[in-house]
C-alpha cells in the first residue's frame, strides 16, 4: 500500500482566524451596545454629581439655621463650594434667606441651578444648552432626566 508523503496535500481543511463577516457582526454588536450604554452612563454620572448640590444645599441650610440660633441673624454665614458646584449664593432678607447653587462653568452640570429658602421651598433649573432631556422644576430638586424629584 502506497501513501503519499507530500506535506502540502492534506485531507484536512483547517482554517484559523475569523472571517470578515464575523468581525463585522462583532463590530455591529459593539456599536449597538455603545449607543445604549454611553448615554445611560452619562446620565448616571450627572445624577451622581447632582447629589453634591443637594447635600451642599442641605448643609448650607443647617449652617444658616445654626447661625440664626446663635446670633438671631442669618447675616455672615458662608457655605463651601463642592467639586462640581460653585459656592452657594446666599441672599438674606429681614425675615429669611434664599440659597442658590450653580454648576461650575465647563463641567457636566454647568447648566444646573438649585434653590432653597428658609421655608424649605425647593426649585431647580436647567439652562438652555444643558444635557438633552433634562428639565427643571418649580417645586423640587430634580434628580433624574425625566424630571422626577
mmCIF file with all atom_site columns, C-alpha atoms in Angstrom:
data_model
loop_
_atom_site.group_PDB
_atom_site.id
_atom_site.type_symbol
_atom_site.label_atom_id
_atom_site.label_alt_id
_atom_site.label_comp_id
_atom_site.label_asym_id
_atom_site.label_entity_id
_atom_site.label_seq_id
_atom_site.pdbx_PDB_ins_code
_atom_site.Cartn_x
_atom_site.Cartn_y
_atom_site.Cartn_z
_atom_site.occupancy
_atom_site.B_iso_or_equiv
_atom_site.pdbx_formal_charge
_atom_site.auth_seq_id
_atom_site.auth_comp_id
_atom_site.auth_asym_id
_atom_site.auth_atom_id
_atom_site.pdbx_PDB_model_num
ATOM 1   C CA . UNK A 1 1   ? 0.000   0.000  0.000  1.00 0.00 ? 1   UNK A CA 1
ATOM 2   C CA . UNK A 1 2   ? 1.346   3.296  -1.077 1.00 0.00 ? 2   UNK A CA 1
ATOM 3   C CA . UNK A 1 3   ? 0.719   6.565  0.871  1.00 0.00 ? 3   UNK A CA 1
ATOM 4   C CA . UNK A 1 4   ? 1.690   9.984  -0.237 1.00 0.00 ? 4   UNK A CA 1
ATOM 5   C CA . UNK A 1 5   ? 4.131   11.858 1.934  1.00 0.00 ? 5   UNK A CA 1
ATOM 6   C CA . UNK A 1 6   ? 3.681   15.173 0.223  1.00 0.00 ? 6   UNK A CA 1
ATOM 7   C CA . UNK A 1 7   ? 3.277   17.735 3.040  1.00 0.00 ? 7   UNK A CA 1
ATOM 8   C CA . UNK A 1 8   ? 1.153   20.305 1.189  1.00 0.00 ? 8   UNK A CA 1
ATOM 9   C CA . UNK A 1 9   ? -1.513  17.833 0.191  1.00 0.00 ? 9   UNK A CA 1
ATOM 10  C CA . UNK A 1 10  ? -3.781  17.164 3.109  1.00 0.00 ? 10  UNK A CA 1
ATOM 11  C CA . UNK A 1 11  ? -7.163  15.635 3.526  1.00 0.00 ? 11  UNK A CA 1
ATOM 12  C CA . UNK A 1 12  ? -7.942  18.051 6.418  1.00 0.00 ? 12  UNK A CA 1
ATOM 13  C CA . UNK A 1 13  ? -9.078  21.539 5.549  1.00 0.00 ? 13  UNK A CA 1
ATOM 14  C CA . UNK A 1 14  ? -8.386  23.568 8.734  1.00 0.00 ? 14  UNK A CA 1
ATOM 15  C CA . UNK A 1 15  ? -8.999  27.303 8.948  1.00 0.00 ? 15  UNK A CA 1
ATOM 16  C CA . UNK A 1 16  ? -7.619  29.662 11.539 1.00 0.00 ? 16  UNK A CA 1
ATOM 17  C CA . UNK A 1 17  ? -8.890  33.134 12.401 1.00 0.00 ? 17  UNK A CA 1
ATOM 18  C CA . UNK A 1 18  ? -12.124 34.978 11.775 1.00 0.00 ? 18  UNK A CA 1
ATOM 19  C CA . UNK A 1 19  ? -13.943 35.798 8.594  1.00 0.00 ? 19  UNK A CA 1
ATOM 20  C CA . UNK A 1 20  ? -14.706 39.354 7.629  1.00 0.00 ? 20  UNK A CA 1
ATOM 21  C CA . UNK A 1 21  ? -18.426 38.794 8.212  1.00 0.00 ? 21  UNK A CA 1
ATOM 22  C CA . UNK A 1 22  ? -17.800 37.526 11.743 1.00 0.00 ? 22  UNK A CA 1
ATOM 23  C CA . UNK A 1 23  ? -15.715 40.618 12.506 1.00 0.00 ? 23  UNK A CA 1
ATOM 24  C CA . UNK A 1 24  ? -18.395 42.918 11.064 1.00 0.00 ? 24  UNK A CA 1
ATOM 25  C CA . UNK A 1 25  ? -21.031 41.278 13.257 1.00 0.00 ? 25  UNK A CA 1
ATOM 26  C CA . UNK A 1 26  ? -18.896 41.840 16.352 1.00 0.00 ? 26  UNK A CA 1
ATOM 27  C CA . UNK A 1 27  ? -18.337 45.489 15.414 1.00 0.00 ? 27  UNK A CA 1
ATOM 28  C CA . UNK A 1 28  ? -22.091 45.957 14.833 1.00 0.00 ? 28  UNK A CA 1
ATOM 29  C CA . UNK A 1 29  ? -22.918 44.454 18.231 1.00 0.00 ? 29  UNK A CA 1
ATOM 30  C CA . UNK A 1 30  ? -20.390 46.717 19.957 1.00 0.00 ? 30  UNK A CA 1
ATOM 31  C CA . UNK A 1 31  ? -21.812 49.758 18.140 1.00 0.00 ? 31  UNK A CA 1
ATOM 32  C CA . UNK A 1 32  ? -25.379 48.912 19.183 1.00 0.00 ? 32  UNK A CA 1
ATOM 33  C CA . UNK A 1 33  ? -24.374 48.357 22.808 1.00 0.00 ? 33  UNK A CA 1
ATOM 34  C CA . UNK A 1 34  ? -22.393 51.597 22.926 1.00 0.00 ? 34  UNK A CA 1
ATOM 35  C CA . UNK A 1 35  ? -25.314 53.656 21.586 1.00 0.00 ? 35  UNK A CA 1
ATOM 36  C CA . UNK A 1 36  ? -27.344 52.401 24.535 1.00 0.00 ? 36  UNK A CA 1
ATOM 37  C CA . UNK A 1 37  ? -24.660 52.323 27.222 1.00 0.00 ? 37  UNK A CA 1
ATOM 38  C CA . UNK A 1 38  ? -22.891 55.655 26.702 1.00 0.00 ? 38  UNK A CA 1
ATOM 39  C CA . UNK A 1 39  ? -25.955 57.923 27.162 1.00 0.00 ? 39  UNK A CA 1
ATOM 40  C CA . UNK A 1 40  ? -27.122 55.871 30.145 1.00 0.00 ? 40  UNK A CA 1
ATOM 41  C CA . UNK A 1 41  ? -23.678 56.135 31.718 1.00 0.00 ? 41  UNK A CA 1
ATOM 42  C CA . UNK A 1 42  ? -23.548 59.896 31.086 1.00 0.00 ? 42  UNK A CA 1
ATOM 43  C CA . UNK A 1 43  ? -26.935 60.367 32.782 1.00 0.00 ? 43  UNK A CA 1
ATOM 44  C CA . UNK A 1 44  ? -25.737 58.235 35.684 1.00 0.00 ? 44  UNK A CA 1
ATOM 45  C CA . UNK A 1 45  ? -22.657 60.442 36.127 1.00 0.00 ? 45  UNK A CA 1
ATOM 46  C CA . UNK A 1 46  ? -24.785 63.608 36.018 1.00 0.00 ? 46  UNK A CA 1
ATOM 47  C CA . UNK A 1 47  ? -27.204 62.198 38.615 1.00 0.00 ? 47  UNK A CA 1
ATOM 48  C CA . UNK A 1 48  ? -24.294 61.340 40.902 1.00 0.00 ? 48  UNK A CA 1
ATOM 49  C CA . UNK A 1 49  ? -22.976 64.892 40.618 1.00 0.00 ? 49  UNK A CA 1
ATOM 50  C CA . UNK A 1 50  ? -26.387 66.407 41.347 1.00 0.00 ? 50  UNK A CA 1
ATOM 51  C CA . UNK A 1 51  ? -26.347 64.782 44.777 1.00 0.00 ? 51  UNK A CA 1
ATOM 52  C CA . UNK A 1 52  ? -23.400 67.078 45.567 1.00 0.00 ? 52  UNK A CA 1
ATOM 53  C CA . UNK A 1 53  ? -25.674 70.078 45.058 1.00 0.00 ? 53  UNK A CA 1
ATOM 54  C CA . UNK A 1 54  ? -28.442 68.588 47.173 1.00 0.00 ? 54  UNK A CA 1
ATOM 55  C CA . UNK A 1 55  ? -26.040 67.772 50.015 1.00 0.00 ? 55  UNK A CA 1
ATOM 56  C CA . UNK A 1 56  ? -24.368 71.189 49.802 1.00 0.00 ? 56  UNK A CA 1
ATOM 57  C CA . UNK A 1 57  ? -27.709 72.990 49.988 1.00 0.00 ? 57  UNK A CA 1
ATOM 58  C CA . UNK A 1 58  ? -28.874 70.910 52.951 1.00 0.00 ? 58  UNK A CA 1
ATOM 59  C CA . UNK A 1 59  ? -25.564 71.557 54.717 1.00 0.00 ? 59  UNK A CA 1
ATOM 60  C CA . UNK A 1 60  ? -25.800 75.269 53.964 1.00 0.00 ? 60  UNK A CA 1
ATOM 61  C CA . UNK A 1 61  ? -29.343 75.368 55.329 1.00 0.00 ? 61  UNK A CA 1
ATOM 62  C CA . UNK A 1 62  ? -28.105 73.803 58.557 1.00 0.00 ? 62  UNK A CA 1
ATOM 63  C CA . UNK A 1 63  ? -25.280 76.354 58.814 1.00 0.00 ? 63  UNK A CA 1
ATOM 64  C CA . UNK A 1 64  ? -27.702 79.237 58.277 1.00 0.00 ? 64  UNK A CA 1
ATOM 65  C CA . UNK A 1 65  ? -30.168 77.938 60.855 1.00 0.00 ? 65  UNK A CA 1
ATOM 66  C CA . UNK A 1 66  ? -27.332 77.406 63.350 1.00 0.00 ? 66  UNK A CA 1
ATOM 67  C CA . UNK A 1 67  ? -26.117 80.953 62.649 1.00 0.00 ? 67  UNK A CA 1
ATOM 68  C CA . UNK A 1 68  ? -29.634 82.252 63.311 1.00 0.00 ? 68  UNK A CA 1
ATOM 69  C CA . UNK A 1 69  ? -29.857 80.316 66.589 1.00 0.00 ? 69  UNK A CA 1
ATOM 70  C CA . UNK A 1 70  ? -26.522 81.740 67.738 1.00 0.00 ? 70  UNK A CA 1
ATOM 71  C CA . UNK A 1 71  ? -26.862 85.367 66.595 1.00 0.00 ? 71  UNK A CA 1
ATOM 72  C CA . UNK A 1 72  ? -30.548 85.866 65.717 1.00 0.00 ? 72  UNK A CA 1
ATOM 73  C CA . UNK A 1 73  ? -29.439 86.816 62.222 1.00 0.00 ? 73  UNK A CA 1
ATOM 74  C CA . UNK A 1 74  ? -28.686 84.968 59.002 1.00 0.00 ? 74  UNK A CA 1
ATOM 75  C CA . UNK A 1 75  ? -26.069 87.567 58.005 1.00 0.00 ? 75  UNK A CA 1
ATOM 76  C CA . UNK A 1 76  ? -22.453 86.482 57.794 1.00 0.00 ? 76  UNK A CA 1
ATOM 77  C CA . UNK A 1 77  ? -22.985 82.807 57.065 1.00 0.00 ? 77  UNK A CA 1
ATOM 78  C CA . UNK A 1 78  ? -20.814 81.248 54.379 1.00 0.00 ? 78  UNK A CA 1
ATOM 79  C CA . UNK A 1 79  ? -21.055 77.885 52.671 1.00 0.00 ? 79  UNK A CA 1
ATOM 80  C CA . UNK A 1 80  ? -18.291 75.988 50.857 1.00 0.00 ? 80  UNK A CA 1
ATOM 81  C CA . UNK A 1 81  ? -18.138 75.011 47.197 1.00 0.00 ? 81  UNK A CA 1
ATOM 82  C CA . UNK A 1 82  ? -18.101 71.389 46.037 1.00 0.00 ? 82  UNK A CA 1
ATOM 83  C CA . UNK A 1 83  ? -16.111 69.648 43.306 1.00 0.00 ? 83  UNK A CA 1
ATOM 84  C CA . UNK A 1 84  ? -18.706 70.315 40.601 1.00 0.00 ? 84  UNK A CA 1
ATOM 85  C CA . UNK A 1 85  ? -20.697 73.231 42.021 1.00 0.00 ? 85  UNK A CA 1
ATOM 86  C CA . UNK A 1 86  ? -19.630 76.767 42.899 1.00 0.00 ? 86  UNK A CA 1
ATOM 87  C CA . UNK A 1 87  ? -20.049 78.156 46.386 1.00 0.00 ? 87  UNK A CA 1
ATOM 88  C CA . UNK A 1 88  ? -23.730 78.755 47.140 1.00 0.00 ? 88  UNK A CA 1
ATOM 89  C CA . UNK A 1 89  ? -25.035 82.293 46.780 1.00 0.00 ? 89  UNK A CA 1
ATOM 90  C CA . UNK A 1 90  ? -26.903 83.301 49.935 1.00 0.00 ? 90  UNK A CA 1
ATOM 91  C CA . UNK A 1 91  ? -29.463 86.092 49.747 1.00 0.00 ? 91  UNK A CA 1
ATOM 92  C CA . UNK A 1 92  ? -30.511 87.293 53.192 1.00 0.00 ? 92  UNK A CA 1
ATOM 93  C CA . UNK A 1 93  ? -33.681 89.297 53.822 1.00 0.00 ? 93  UNK A CA 1
ATOM 94  C CA . UNK A 1 94  ? -35.122 90.698 57.040 1.00 0.00 ? 94  UNK A CA 1
ATOM 95  C CA . UNK A 1 95  ? -37.276 87.620 57.505 1.00 0.00 ? 95  UNK A CA 1
ATOM 96  C CA . UNK A 1 96  ? -35.381 84.799 55.848 1.00 0.00 ? 96  UNK A CA 1
ATOM 97  C CA . UNK A 1 97  ? -32.926 83.638 53.234 1.00 0.00 ? 97  UNK A CA 1
ATOM 98  C CA . UNK A 1 98  ? -32.586 82.042 49.835 1.00 0.00 ? 98  UNK A CA 1
ATOM 99  C CA . UNK A 1 99  ? -29.672 79.815 48.805 1.00 0.00 ? 99  UNK A CA 1
ATOM 100 C CA . UNK A 1 100 ? -28.793 79.123 45.179 1.00 0.00 ? 100 UNK A CA 1
ATOM 101 C CA . UNK A 1 101 ? -26.063 76.789 43.966 1.00 0.00 ? 101 UNK A CA 1
ATOM 102 C CA . UNK A 1 102 ? -24.987 76.501 40.334 1.00 0.00 ? 102 UNK A CA 1
ATOM 103 C CA . UNK A 1 103 ? -22.718 74.148 38.427 1.00 0.00 ? 103 UNK A CA 1
ATOM 104 C CA . UNK A 1 104 ? -19.170 75.269 37.720 1.00 0.00 ? 104 UNK A CA 1
ATOM 105 C CA . UNK A 1 105 ? -18.520 76.589 34.227 1.00 0.00 ? 105 UNK A CA 1
ATOM 106 C CA . UNK A 1 106 ? -17.255 73.976 31.810 1.00 0.00 ? 106 UNK A CA 1
ATOM 107 C CA . UNK A 1 107 ? -18.421 70.960 33.829 1.00 0.00 ? 107 UNK A CA 1
ATOM 108 C CA . UNK A 1 108 ? -21.101 68.393 33.026 1.00 0.00 ? 108 UNK A CA 1
ATOM 109 C CA . UNK A 1 109 ? -23.509 70.105 35.433 1.00 0.00 ? 109 UNK A CA 1
ATOM 110 C CA . UNK A 1 110 ? -22.721 73.710 34.436 1.00 0.00 ? 110 UNK A CA 1
ATOM 111 C CA . UNK A 1 111 ? -26.305 74.315 33.297 1.00 0.00 ? 111 UNK A CA 1
ATOM 112 C CA . UNK A 1 112 ? -27.905 73.133 36.567 1.00 0.00 ? 112 UNK A CA 1
ATOM 113 C CA . UNK A 1 113 ? -29.040 75.505 39.309 1.00 0.00 ? 113 UNK A CA 1
ATOM 114 C CA . UNK A 1 114 ? -30.794 74.635 42.593 1.00 0.00 ? 114 UNK A CA 1
ATOM 115 C CA . UNK A 1 115 ? -32.509 76.920 45.100 1.00 0.00 ? 115 UNK A CA 1
ATOM 116 C CA . UNK A 1 116 ? -33.948 76.537 48.602 1.00 0.00 ? 116 UNK A CA 1
ATOM 117 C CA . UNK A 1 117 ? -35.286 79.106 51.051 1.00 0.00 ? 117 UNK A CA 1
ATOM 118 C CA . UNK A 1 118 ? -35.973 79.304 54.785 1.00 0.00 ? 118 UNK A CA 1
ATOM 119 C CA . UNK A 1 119 ? -39.395 77.689 54.264 1.00 0.00 ? 119 UNK A CA 1
ATOM 120 C CA . UNK A 1 120 ? -37.671 74.723 52.559 1.00 0.00 ? 120 UNK A CA 1
ATOM 121 C CA . UNK A 1 121 ? -39.290 75.641 49.234 1.00 0.00 ? 121 UNK A CA 1
ATOM 122 C CA . UNK A 1 122 ? -37.112 73.991 46.606 1.00 0.00 ? 122 UNK A CA 1
ATOM 123 C CA . UNK A 1 123 ? -36.709 74.636 42.901 1.00 0.00 ? 123 UNK A CA 1
ATOM 124 C CA . UNK A 1 124 ? -34.332 73.606 40.160 1.00 0.00 ? 124 UNK A CA 1
ATOM 125 C CA . UNK A 1 125 ? -33.478 74.939 36.737 1.00 0.00 ? 125 UNK A CA 1
ATOM 126 C CA . UNK A 1 126 ? -31.595 73.636 33.736 1.00 0.00 ? 126 UNK A CA 1
ATOM 127 C CA . UNK A 1 127 ? -30.321 76.358 31.431 1.00 0.00 ? 127 UNK A CA 1
ATOM 128 C CA . UNK A 1 128 ? -30.607 76.047 27.684 1.00 0.00 ? 128 UNK A CA 1
ATOM 129 C CA . UNK A 1 129 ? -27.701 74.210 26.182 1.00 0.00 ? 129 UNK A CA 1
ATOM 130 C CA . UNK A 1 130 ? -27.672 71.747 29.064 1.00 0.00 ? 130 UNK A CA 1
ATOM 131 C CA . UNK A 1 131 ? -27.839 67.972 28.746 1.00 0.00 ? 131 UNK A CA 1
ATOM 132 C CA . UNK A 1 132 ? -30.574 66.795 26.411 1.00 0.00 ? 132 UNK A CA 1
ATOM 133 C CA . UNK A 1 133 ? -33.853 65.830 28.056 1.00 0.00 ? 133 UNK A CA 1
ATOM 134 C CA . UNK A 1 134 ? -33.203 67.399 31.484 1.00 0.00 ? 134 UNK A CA 1
ATOM 135 C CA . UNK A 1 135 ? -35.784 69.860 32.792 1.00 0.00 ? 135 UNK A CA 1
ATOM 136 C CA . UNK A 1 136 ? -36.167 71.961 35.906 1.00 0.00 ? 136 UNK A CA 1
ATOM 137 C CA . UNK A 1 137 ? -38.967 72.159 38.446 1.00 0.00 ? 137 UNK A CA 1
ATOM 138 C CA . UNK A 1 138 ? -40.513 74.965 40.469 1.00 0.00 ? 138 UNK A CA 1
ATOM 139 C CA . UNK A 1 139 ? -41.439 72.658 43.346 1.00 0.00 ? 139 UNK A CA 1
ATOM 140 C CA . UNK A 1 140 ? -38.469 70.322 43.931 1.00 0.00 ? 140 UNK A CA 1
ATOM 141 C CA . UNK A 1 141 ? -34.847 69.462 43.200 1.00 0.00 ? 141 UNK A CA 1
ATOM 142 C CA . UNK A 1 142 ? -34.792 67.434 40.007 1.00 0.00 ? 142 UNK A CA 1
ATOM 143 C CA . UNK A 1 143 ? -32.780 64.250 40.412 1.00 0.00 ? 143 UNK A CA 1
ATOM 144 C CA . UNK A 1 144 ? -33.477 62.394 37.159 1.00 0.00 ? 144 UNK A CA 1
ATOM 145 C CA . UNK A 1 145 ? -33.612 63.136 33.456 1.00 0.00 ? 145 UNK A CA 1
ATOM 146 C CA . UNK A 1 146 ? -37.367 62.655 33.249 1.00 0.00 ? 146 UNK A CA 1
ATOM 147 C CA . UNK A 1 147 ? -37.937 65.470 35.778 1.00 0.00 ? 147 UNK A CA 1
ATOM 148 C CA . UNK A 1 148 ? -38.530 63.250 38.803 1.00 0.00 ? 148 UNK A CA 1
ATOM 149 C CA . UNK A 1 149 ? -37.646 64.710 42.138 1.00 0.00 ? 149 UNK A CA 1
#
